[in-house]
XYZ file of C-alpha atoms in Angstrom:
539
model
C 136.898 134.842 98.581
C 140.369 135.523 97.521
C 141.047 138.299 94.866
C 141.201 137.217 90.888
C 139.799 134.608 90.672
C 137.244 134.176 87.135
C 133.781 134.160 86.882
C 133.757 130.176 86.439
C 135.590 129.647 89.851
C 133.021 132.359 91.696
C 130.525 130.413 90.317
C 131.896 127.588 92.279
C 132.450 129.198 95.241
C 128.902 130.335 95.083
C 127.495 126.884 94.790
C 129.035 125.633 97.427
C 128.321 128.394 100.002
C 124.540 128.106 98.856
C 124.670 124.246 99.280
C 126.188 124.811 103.165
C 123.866 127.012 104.136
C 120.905 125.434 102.663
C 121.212 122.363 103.849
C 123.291 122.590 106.922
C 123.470 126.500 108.171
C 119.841 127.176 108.125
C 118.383 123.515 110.135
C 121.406 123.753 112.174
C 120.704 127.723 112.778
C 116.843 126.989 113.716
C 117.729 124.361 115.847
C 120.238 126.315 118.350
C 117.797 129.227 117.645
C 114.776 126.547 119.139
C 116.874 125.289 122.116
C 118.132 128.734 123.012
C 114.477 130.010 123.072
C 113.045 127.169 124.730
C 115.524 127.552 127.628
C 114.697 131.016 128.031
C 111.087 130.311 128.499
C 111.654 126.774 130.487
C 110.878 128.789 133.898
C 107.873 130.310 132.679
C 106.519 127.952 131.033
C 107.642 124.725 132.674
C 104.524 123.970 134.524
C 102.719 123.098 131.116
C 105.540 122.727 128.815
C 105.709 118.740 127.175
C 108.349 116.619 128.438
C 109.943 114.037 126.066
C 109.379 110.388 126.934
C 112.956 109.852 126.734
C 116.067 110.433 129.058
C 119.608 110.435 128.884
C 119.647 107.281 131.072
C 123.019 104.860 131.328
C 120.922 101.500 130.497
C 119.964 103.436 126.939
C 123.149 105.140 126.071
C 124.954 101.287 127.085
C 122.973 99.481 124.666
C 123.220 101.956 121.951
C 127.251 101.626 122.252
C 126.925 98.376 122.418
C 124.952 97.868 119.135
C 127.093 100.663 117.386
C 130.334 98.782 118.878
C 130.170 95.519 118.213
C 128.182 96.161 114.700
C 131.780 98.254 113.777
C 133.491 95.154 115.067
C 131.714 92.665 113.228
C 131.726 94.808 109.780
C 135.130 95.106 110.271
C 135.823 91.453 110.280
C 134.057 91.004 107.608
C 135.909 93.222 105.352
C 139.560 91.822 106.228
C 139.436 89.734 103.262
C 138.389 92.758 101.157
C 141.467 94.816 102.811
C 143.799 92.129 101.291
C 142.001 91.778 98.373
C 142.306 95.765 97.748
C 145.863 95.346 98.265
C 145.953 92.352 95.425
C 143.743 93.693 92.828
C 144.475 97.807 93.464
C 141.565 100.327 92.669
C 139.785 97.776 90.396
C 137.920 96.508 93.937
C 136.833 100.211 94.772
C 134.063 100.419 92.155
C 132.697 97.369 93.551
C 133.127 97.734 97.536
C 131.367 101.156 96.486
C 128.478 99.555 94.592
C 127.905 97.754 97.882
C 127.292 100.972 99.720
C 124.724 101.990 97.560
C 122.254 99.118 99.170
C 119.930 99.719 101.139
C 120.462 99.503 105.098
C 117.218 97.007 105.217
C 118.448 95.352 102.250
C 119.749 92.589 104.009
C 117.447 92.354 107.332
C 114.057 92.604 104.811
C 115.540 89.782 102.303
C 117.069 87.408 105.124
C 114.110 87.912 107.039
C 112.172 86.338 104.604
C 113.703 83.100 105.835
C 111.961 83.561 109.072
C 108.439 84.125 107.341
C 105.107 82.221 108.268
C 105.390 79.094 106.713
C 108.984 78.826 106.142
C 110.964 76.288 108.703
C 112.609 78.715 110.653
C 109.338 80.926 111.142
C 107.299 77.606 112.123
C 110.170 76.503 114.324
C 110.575 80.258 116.289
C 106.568 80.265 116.603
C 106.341 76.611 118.103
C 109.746 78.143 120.885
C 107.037 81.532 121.200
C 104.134 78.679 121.955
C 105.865 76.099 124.189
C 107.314 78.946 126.429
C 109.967 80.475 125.108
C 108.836 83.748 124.140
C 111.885 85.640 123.400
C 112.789 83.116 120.704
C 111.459 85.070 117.479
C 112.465 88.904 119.503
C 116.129 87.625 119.701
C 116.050 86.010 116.093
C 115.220 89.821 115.149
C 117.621 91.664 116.651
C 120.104 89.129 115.536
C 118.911 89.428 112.263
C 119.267 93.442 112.489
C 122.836 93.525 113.307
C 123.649 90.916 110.991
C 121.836 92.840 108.189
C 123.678 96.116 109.411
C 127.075 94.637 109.785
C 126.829 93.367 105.964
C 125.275 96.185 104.924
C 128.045 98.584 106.536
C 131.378 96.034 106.227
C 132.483 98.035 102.406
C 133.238 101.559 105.023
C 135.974 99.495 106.859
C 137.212 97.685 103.663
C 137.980 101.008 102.122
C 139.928 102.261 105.308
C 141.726 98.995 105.802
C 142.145 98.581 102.475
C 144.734 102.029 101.855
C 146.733 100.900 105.142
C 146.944 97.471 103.975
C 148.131 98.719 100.603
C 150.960 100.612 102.543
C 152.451 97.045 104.522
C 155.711 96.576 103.711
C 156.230 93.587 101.617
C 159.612 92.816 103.095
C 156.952 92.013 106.383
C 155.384 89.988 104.934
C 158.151 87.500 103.341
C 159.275 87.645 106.869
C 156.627 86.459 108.265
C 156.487 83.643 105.397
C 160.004 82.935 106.252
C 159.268 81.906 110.020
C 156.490 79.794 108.371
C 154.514 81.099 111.822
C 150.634 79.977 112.805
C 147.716 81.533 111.089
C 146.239 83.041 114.616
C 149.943 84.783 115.492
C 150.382 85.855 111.671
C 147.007 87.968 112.297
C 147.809 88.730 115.611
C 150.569 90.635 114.515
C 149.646 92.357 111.107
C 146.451 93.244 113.676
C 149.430 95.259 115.862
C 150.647 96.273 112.846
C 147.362 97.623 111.449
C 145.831 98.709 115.183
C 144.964 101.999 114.152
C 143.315 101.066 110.747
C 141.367 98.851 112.459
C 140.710 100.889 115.340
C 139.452 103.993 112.674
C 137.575 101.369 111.136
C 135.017 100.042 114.435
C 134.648 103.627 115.501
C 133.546 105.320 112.048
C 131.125 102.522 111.576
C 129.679 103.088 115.431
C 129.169 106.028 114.462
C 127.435 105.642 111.652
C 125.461 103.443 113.823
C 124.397 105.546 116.104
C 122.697 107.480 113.801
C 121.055 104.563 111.889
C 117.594 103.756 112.903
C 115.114 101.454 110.455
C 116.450 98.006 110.910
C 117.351 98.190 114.363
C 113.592 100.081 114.469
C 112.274 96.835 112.956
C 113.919 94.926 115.569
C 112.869 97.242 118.430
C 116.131 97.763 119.915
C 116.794 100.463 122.283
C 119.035 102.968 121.272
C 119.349 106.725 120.955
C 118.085 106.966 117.610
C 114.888 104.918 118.213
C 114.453 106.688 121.130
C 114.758 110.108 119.431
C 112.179 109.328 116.664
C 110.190 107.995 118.965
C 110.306 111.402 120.849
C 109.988 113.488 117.446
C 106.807 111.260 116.646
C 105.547 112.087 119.958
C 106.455 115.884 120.533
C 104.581 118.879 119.318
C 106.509 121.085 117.252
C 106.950 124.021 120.101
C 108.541 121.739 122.049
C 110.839 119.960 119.794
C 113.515 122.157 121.279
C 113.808 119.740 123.803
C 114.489 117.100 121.285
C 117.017 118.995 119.312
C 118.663 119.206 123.137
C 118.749 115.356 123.503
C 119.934 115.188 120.188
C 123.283 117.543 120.767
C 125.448 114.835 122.667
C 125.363 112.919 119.182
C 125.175 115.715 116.787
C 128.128 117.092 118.438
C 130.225 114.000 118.184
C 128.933 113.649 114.662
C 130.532 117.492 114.276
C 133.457 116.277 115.863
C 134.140 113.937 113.474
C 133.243 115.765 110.210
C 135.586 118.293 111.135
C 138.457 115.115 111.493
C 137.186 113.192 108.513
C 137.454 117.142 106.187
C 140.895 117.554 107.897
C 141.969 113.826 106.373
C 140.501 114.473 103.202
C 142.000 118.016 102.378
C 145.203 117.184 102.764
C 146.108 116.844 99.356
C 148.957 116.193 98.229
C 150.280 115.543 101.339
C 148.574 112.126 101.423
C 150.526 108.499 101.684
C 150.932 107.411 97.732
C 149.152 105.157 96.134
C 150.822 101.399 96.115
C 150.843 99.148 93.087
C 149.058 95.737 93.564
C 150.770 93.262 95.188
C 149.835 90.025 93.340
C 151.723 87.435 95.700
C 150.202 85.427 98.237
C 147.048 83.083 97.912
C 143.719 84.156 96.456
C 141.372 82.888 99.158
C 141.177 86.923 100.460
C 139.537 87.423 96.577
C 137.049 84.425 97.162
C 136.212 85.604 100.780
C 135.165 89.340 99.538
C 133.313 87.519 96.831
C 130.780 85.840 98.930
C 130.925 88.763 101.192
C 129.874 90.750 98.600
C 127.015 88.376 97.057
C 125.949 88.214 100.332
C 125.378 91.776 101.003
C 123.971 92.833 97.779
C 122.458 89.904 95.112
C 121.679 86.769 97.859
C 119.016 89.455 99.444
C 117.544 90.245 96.158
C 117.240 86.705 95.257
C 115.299 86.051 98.546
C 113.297 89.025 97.331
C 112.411 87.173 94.064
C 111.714 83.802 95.144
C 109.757 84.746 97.930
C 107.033 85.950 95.567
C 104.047 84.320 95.294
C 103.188 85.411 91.539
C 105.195 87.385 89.178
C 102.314 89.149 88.474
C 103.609 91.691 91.208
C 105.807 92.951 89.544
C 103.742 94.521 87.186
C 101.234 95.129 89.842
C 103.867 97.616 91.475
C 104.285 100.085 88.882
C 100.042 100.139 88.634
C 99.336 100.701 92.569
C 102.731 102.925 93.065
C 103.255 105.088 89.793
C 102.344 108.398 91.315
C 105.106 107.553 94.694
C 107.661 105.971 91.882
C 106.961 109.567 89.710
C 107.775 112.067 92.812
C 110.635 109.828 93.980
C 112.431 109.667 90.865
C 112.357 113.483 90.805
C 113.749 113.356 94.235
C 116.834 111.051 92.995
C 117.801 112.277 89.744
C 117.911 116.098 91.237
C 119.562 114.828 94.492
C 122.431 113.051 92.107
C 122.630 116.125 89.748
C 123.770 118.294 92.590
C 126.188 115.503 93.813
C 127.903 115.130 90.948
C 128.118 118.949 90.825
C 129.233 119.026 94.547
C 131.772 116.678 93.332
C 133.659 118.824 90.881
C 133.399 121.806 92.464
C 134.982 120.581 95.070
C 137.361 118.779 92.963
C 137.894 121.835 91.349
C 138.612 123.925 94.162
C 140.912 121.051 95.922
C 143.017 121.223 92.354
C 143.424 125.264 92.559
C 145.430 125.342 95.652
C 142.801 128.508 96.893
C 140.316 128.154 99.227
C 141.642 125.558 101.545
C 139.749 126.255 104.506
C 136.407 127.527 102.834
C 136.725 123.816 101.359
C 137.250 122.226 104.697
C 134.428 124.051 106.389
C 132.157 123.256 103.946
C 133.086 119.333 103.649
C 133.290 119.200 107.195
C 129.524 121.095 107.453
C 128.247 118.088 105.226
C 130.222 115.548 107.070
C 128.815 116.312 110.392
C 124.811 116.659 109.085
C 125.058 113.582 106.727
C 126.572 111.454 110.346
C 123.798 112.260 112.696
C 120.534 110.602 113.162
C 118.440 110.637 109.619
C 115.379 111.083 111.335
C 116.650 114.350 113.683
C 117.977 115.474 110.173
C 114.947 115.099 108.465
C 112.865 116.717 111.054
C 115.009 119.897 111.095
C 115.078 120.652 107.714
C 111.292 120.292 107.532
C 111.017 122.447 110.452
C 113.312 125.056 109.372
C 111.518 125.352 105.662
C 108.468 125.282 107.198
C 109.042 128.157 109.850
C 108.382 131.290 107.755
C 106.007 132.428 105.220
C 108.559 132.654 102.308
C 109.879 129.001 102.543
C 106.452 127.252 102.834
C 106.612 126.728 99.548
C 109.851 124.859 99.715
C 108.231 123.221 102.613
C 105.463 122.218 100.513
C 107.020 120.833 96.964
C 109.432 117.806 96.430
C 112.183 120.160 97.277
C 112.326 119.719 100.813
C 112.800 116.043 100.425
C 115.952 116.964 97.888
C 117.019 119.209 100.831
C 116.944 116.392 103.445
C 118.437 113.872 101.169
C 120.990 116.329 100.129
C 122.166 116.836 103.974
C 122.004 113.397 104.367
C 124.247 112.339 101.420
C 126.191 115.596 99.926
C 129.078 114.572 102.335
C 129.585 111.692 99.815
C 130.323 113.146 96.414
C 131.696 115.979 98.446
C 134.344 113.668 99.820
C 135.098 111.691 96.271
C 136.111 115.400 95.039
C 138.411 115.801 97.788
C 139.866 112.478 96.827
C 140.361 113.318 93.365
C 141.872 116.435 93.733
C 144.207 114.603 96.359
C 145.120 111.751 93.733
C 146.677 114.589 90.996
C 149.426 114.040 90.242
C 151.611 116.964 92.026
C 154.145 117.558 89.138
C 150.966 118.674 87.076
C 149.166 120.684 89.890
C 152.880 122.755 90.269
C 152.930 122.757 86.593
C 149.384 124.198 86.118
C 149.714 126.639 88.616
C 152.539 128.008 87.009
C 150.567 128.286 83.930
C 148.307 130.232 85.661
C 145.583 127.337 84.831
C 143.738 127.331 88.199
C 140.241 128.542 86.888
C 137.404 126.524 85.913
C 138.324 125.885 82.328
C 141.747 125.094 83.071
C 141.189 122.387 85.937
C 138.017 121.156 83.187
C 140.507 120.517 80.497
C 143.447 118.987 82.696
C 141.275 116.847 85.071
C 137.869 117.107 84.596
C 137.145 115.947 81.208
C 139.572 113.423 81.245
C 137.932 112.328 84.663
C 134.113 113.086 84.078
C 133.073 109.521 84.425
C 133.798 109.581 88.010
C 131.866 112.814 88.472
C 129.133 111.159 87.060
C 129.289 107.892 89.064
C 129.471 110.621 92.123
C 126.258 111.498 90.846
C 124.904 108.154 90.239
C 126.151 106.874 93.898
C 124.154 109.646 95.312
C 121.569 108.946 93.740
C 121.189 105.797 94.638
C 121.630 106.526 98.094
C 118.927 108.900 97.805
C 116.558 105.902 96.239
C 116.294 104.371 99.444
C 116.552 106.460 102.189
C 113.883 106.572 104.215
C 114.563 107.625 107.916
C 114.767 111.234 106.623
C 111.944 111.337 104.268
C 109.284 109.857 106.892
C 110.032 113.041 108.534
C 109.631 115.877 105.980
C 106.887 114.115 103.316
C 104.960 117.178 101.867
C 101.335 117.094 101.747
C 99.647 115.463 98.786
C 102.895 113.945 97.745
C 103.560 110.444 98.311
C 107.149 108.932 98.559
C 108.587 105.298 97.819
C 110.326 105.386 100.640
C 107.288 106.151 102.989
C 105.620 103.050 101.345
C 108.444 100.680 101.629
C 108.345 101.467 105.333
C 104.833 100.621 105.801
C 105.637 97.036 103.655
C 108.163 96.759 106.684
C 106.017 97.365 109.412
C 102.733 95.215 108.469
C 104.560 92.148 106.481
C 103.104 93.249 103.529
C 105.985 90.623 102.211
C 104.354 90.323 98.447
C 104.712 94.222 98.415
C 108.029 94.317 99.884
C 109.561 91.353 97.470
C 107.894 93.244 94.076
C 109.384 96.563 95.535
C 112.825 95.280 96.657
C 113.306 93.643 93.083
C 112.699 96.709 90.832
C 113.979 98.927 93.571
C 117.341 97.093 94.746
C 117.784 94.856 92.121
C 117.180 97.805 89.281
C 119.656 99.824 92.007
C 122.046 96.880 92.125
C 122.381 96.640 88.216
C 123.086 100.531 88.073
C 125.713 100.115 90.563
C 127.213 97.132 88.733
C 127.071 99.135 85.633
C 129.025 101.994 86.799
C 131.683 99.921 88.862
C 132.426 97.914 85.616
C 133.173 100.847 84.106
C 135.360 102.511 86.613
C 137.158 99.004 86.714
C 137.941 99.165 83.209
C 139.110 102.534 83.888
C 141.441 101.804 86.603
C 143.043 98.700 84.805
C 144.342 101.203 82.409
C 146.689 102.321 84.641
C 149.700 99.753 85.576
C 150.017 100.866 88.937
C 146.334 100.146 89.914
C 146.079 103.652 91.318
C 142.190 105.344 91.389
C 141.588 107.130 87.856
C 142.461 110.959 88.864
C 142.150 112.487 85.218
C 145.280 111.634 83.859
């Protein structure tokens, strides 16, 4: 901790060295602890010792590349449009591309699969293909389904990558490419040249977002590493979950891997490309495109959800039957986006000071890599860890531990905004602040964060959110006597409950959806303030 600093910024330090070890050192720690142990006993007790039913064979780790893979590629089509749209309309189509990501990952495989119901023309006409032979019919019609859920559900992660590099094309390309009046098909093939590494960022952080993701393509019972890994963790006594956390490493590791990449981009600062003004030439049909993208993803689902009920009366039936799991779970989301949006201005804070570069970087990168590996090995780590001595059961044993898994699931988020916002300050001010010896907390609070508190609090508000409907975590570290939404929304997927699942996904993702809405309104406002279009940085 460097020397004279104030109380204020020690504070901050403090939090976020408590945050990294809570919910990153200490799982991490008991895992390598568990594998290292385990490996010293495998010859003695190997005779008796529990094998997991899964191996690292090459037919498994093909098909989970190919799902990740070509879901990145498909999401990443479908945000082109947004791309160009970003670079039309500035940082007013941020709030919105980010209200996306607050949906669910089943949002859109639970509400389209609706379509495919009993009694609905597409479920009659897959059962009579499953009767007159052709059994795969309704098993390829889910998995289809899946990655078309997950590709809409994931498409606003490449739209905000693409959209920065597209931001940065030259316009004098572009009016020469008008100029030569050349085809649609060699136009993209060349701003795709242009934009290879954008687009080749793009696929891969999606894959491996993918890799880790587990409930639709769980639903669809595809074969891939994750599935394969709950499936083991379901299956696998805890003193032999070592050999879990083993199988696990491969993907953790690349997950690490890339945290430590994605903190190095982030922290740099003011050393990052400029914001570009909109660009409002060329034809709007990029604006309409991310538009029914967009409806897609987030309200057409929740429609489904609505009109596939049978009687409204369900609605009010789901706050009677689930008030106690709608009670613990709300706890769970409004602590989870407290310490977000505190995550996000201390690290905002600490970005803006100039001190503590790498401390910063470690600690972004710690959440990075946790939050990108598989939700269920995450959530089964951090219950295991809590619940491994005397002194934590109690943790172990509250709604705490699911704050801690949803926290090292999602603190890389608001973690990441902060880094942002201390990147988009203006670097006249930051010299000028410095010189003023205006580093500490109060100073950065009256220069940046006051002015800028709204996006701190739609930090909070985005983690929260995500928190609302995570699930592959919280299946794995539910205390005893405490029920969770999430847990119950998973069991609506698994038996059809489908009048269960519609009440739940309109109060859930629709309330969720109007939240989101909410906040990215007001962040729009915000950013058409400025002329340039650049993201609000506390100016």
């Amino acid at each position: 901790m460097p020397r004279g600093i104030g109380p204020g910024e020690m504070l901050v330090w403090c939090f976020l060295a408590v945050l990294a070890v809570v919910v990153v050192a200490w799982p991490a720690g008991h895992g390598v602890r568990e594998i290292a142990a385990g490996l010293m006993d495998e010859g003695r007790v190997a005779a008796t010792a529990y094998q997991p039913p899964i191996t690292l064979r090459p037919g498994l780790v093909a098909s989970t590349l190919g799902w990740a893979i070509g879901i990145g590629a498909c999401s990443t089509a479908l945000a082109w449009p947004a791309a160009w749209a970003f670079r039309r309309h500035g940082a007013v189509v941020l709030p919105w591309i980010a209200a996306a990501m607050t949906m669910p990952s089943y949002l859109a495989y639970a509400g389209y699969g609706l379509v495919r119901s009993p009694g609905t023309w597409l479920g009659d006409w897959l059962s009579g293909m499953a009767q007159q032979g052709w059994h795969w019919a309704p098993i390829v019609a889910g998995k289809a389904l899946a990655f078309a859920g997950l590709s809409l559900w994931s498409w606003p992660i490449p739209a905000l990558v693409m959209g920065w590099a597209v931001s940065r094309v030259d316009s004098g390309v572009l009016d020469a490419m008008a100029m030569d009046r050349i085809g649609p098909f060699r136009r993209a093939a060349m701003l795709a040249r242009i934009l290879a590494r954008p687009l080749a960022s793009s696929v891969g952080i999606v894959s491996l977002v993918m890799i880790g993701s587990a409930v639709p393509l769980h639903l669809a019972q595809a074969d891939t590493w994750s599935i394969a890994l709950w499936f083991a963790l379901d299956l696998t006594p805890w003193d032999s979950r070592w050999r879990v956390w083993l199988l696990a490493a491969p993907v953790m590791g690349i997950a690490a891997a890339a945290g430590w990449r994605v903190a190095a981009w982030a922290g740099r600062g003011s050393e990052m490309p400029e914001w570009c003004p909109p660009d409002r030439r060329g034809g709007r049909a990029s604006t309409w495109l991310t538009i029914l993208v967009w409806l897609l993803a987030t309200v057409a689902p929740v429609a489904l959800f609505a009109w596939s009920l049978n009687r409204w009366g369900s609605l009010a039936t789901f706050w009677i039957v689930n008030a106690d799991a709608v009670g613990w779970s709300a706890a769970v989301w409004v602590t989870t986006g407290a310490i977000g949006a505190a995550t996000c201005a201390a690290v905002w804070m600490l970005g803006s000071s100039g001190r503590g570069a790498w401390f910063t970087r470690v600690v972004v990168a710690s959440l990075v890599a946790i939050g990108l590996s598989p939700g269920v090995v995450v959530g089964a780590l951090v219950n295991q860890a809590w619940s491994s001595r005397e002194w934590t059961r109690p943790i172990a044993d509250s709604f705490a531990i699911v704050t801690l898994a949803h926290l090292a699931r999602f603190a890389w988020v608001p973690a990441l905004i902060g880094c942002l916002l201390a990147g988009a300050e203006p670097e006249e001010r930051r010299r000028q602040r410095r010189l003023d010896g205006a580093t500490g907390w109060r100073g950065w609070w009256l220069a940046c964060g006051a002015p800028g508190a709204g996006m701190i609090v739609s930090a909070g508000v985005l983690t929260g959110l995500l928190s609302m409907h995570e699930i592959e975590s919280t299946v794995m570290v539910q205390p005893p006597g405490i029920d969770s939404l999430s847990r119950r929304i998973l069991q609506f997927l698994h038996f059809s409950r489908m009048e269960d699942l519609s009440a739940a996904g309109v109060w859930l993702v629709g309330g969720g959806l109007v939240l989101a809405c909410l906040a990215a309104g007001v962040l729009a406002l915000t950013a058409r303030r400025d002329d340039t279009g650049s993201p609000p940085s506390g100016t």
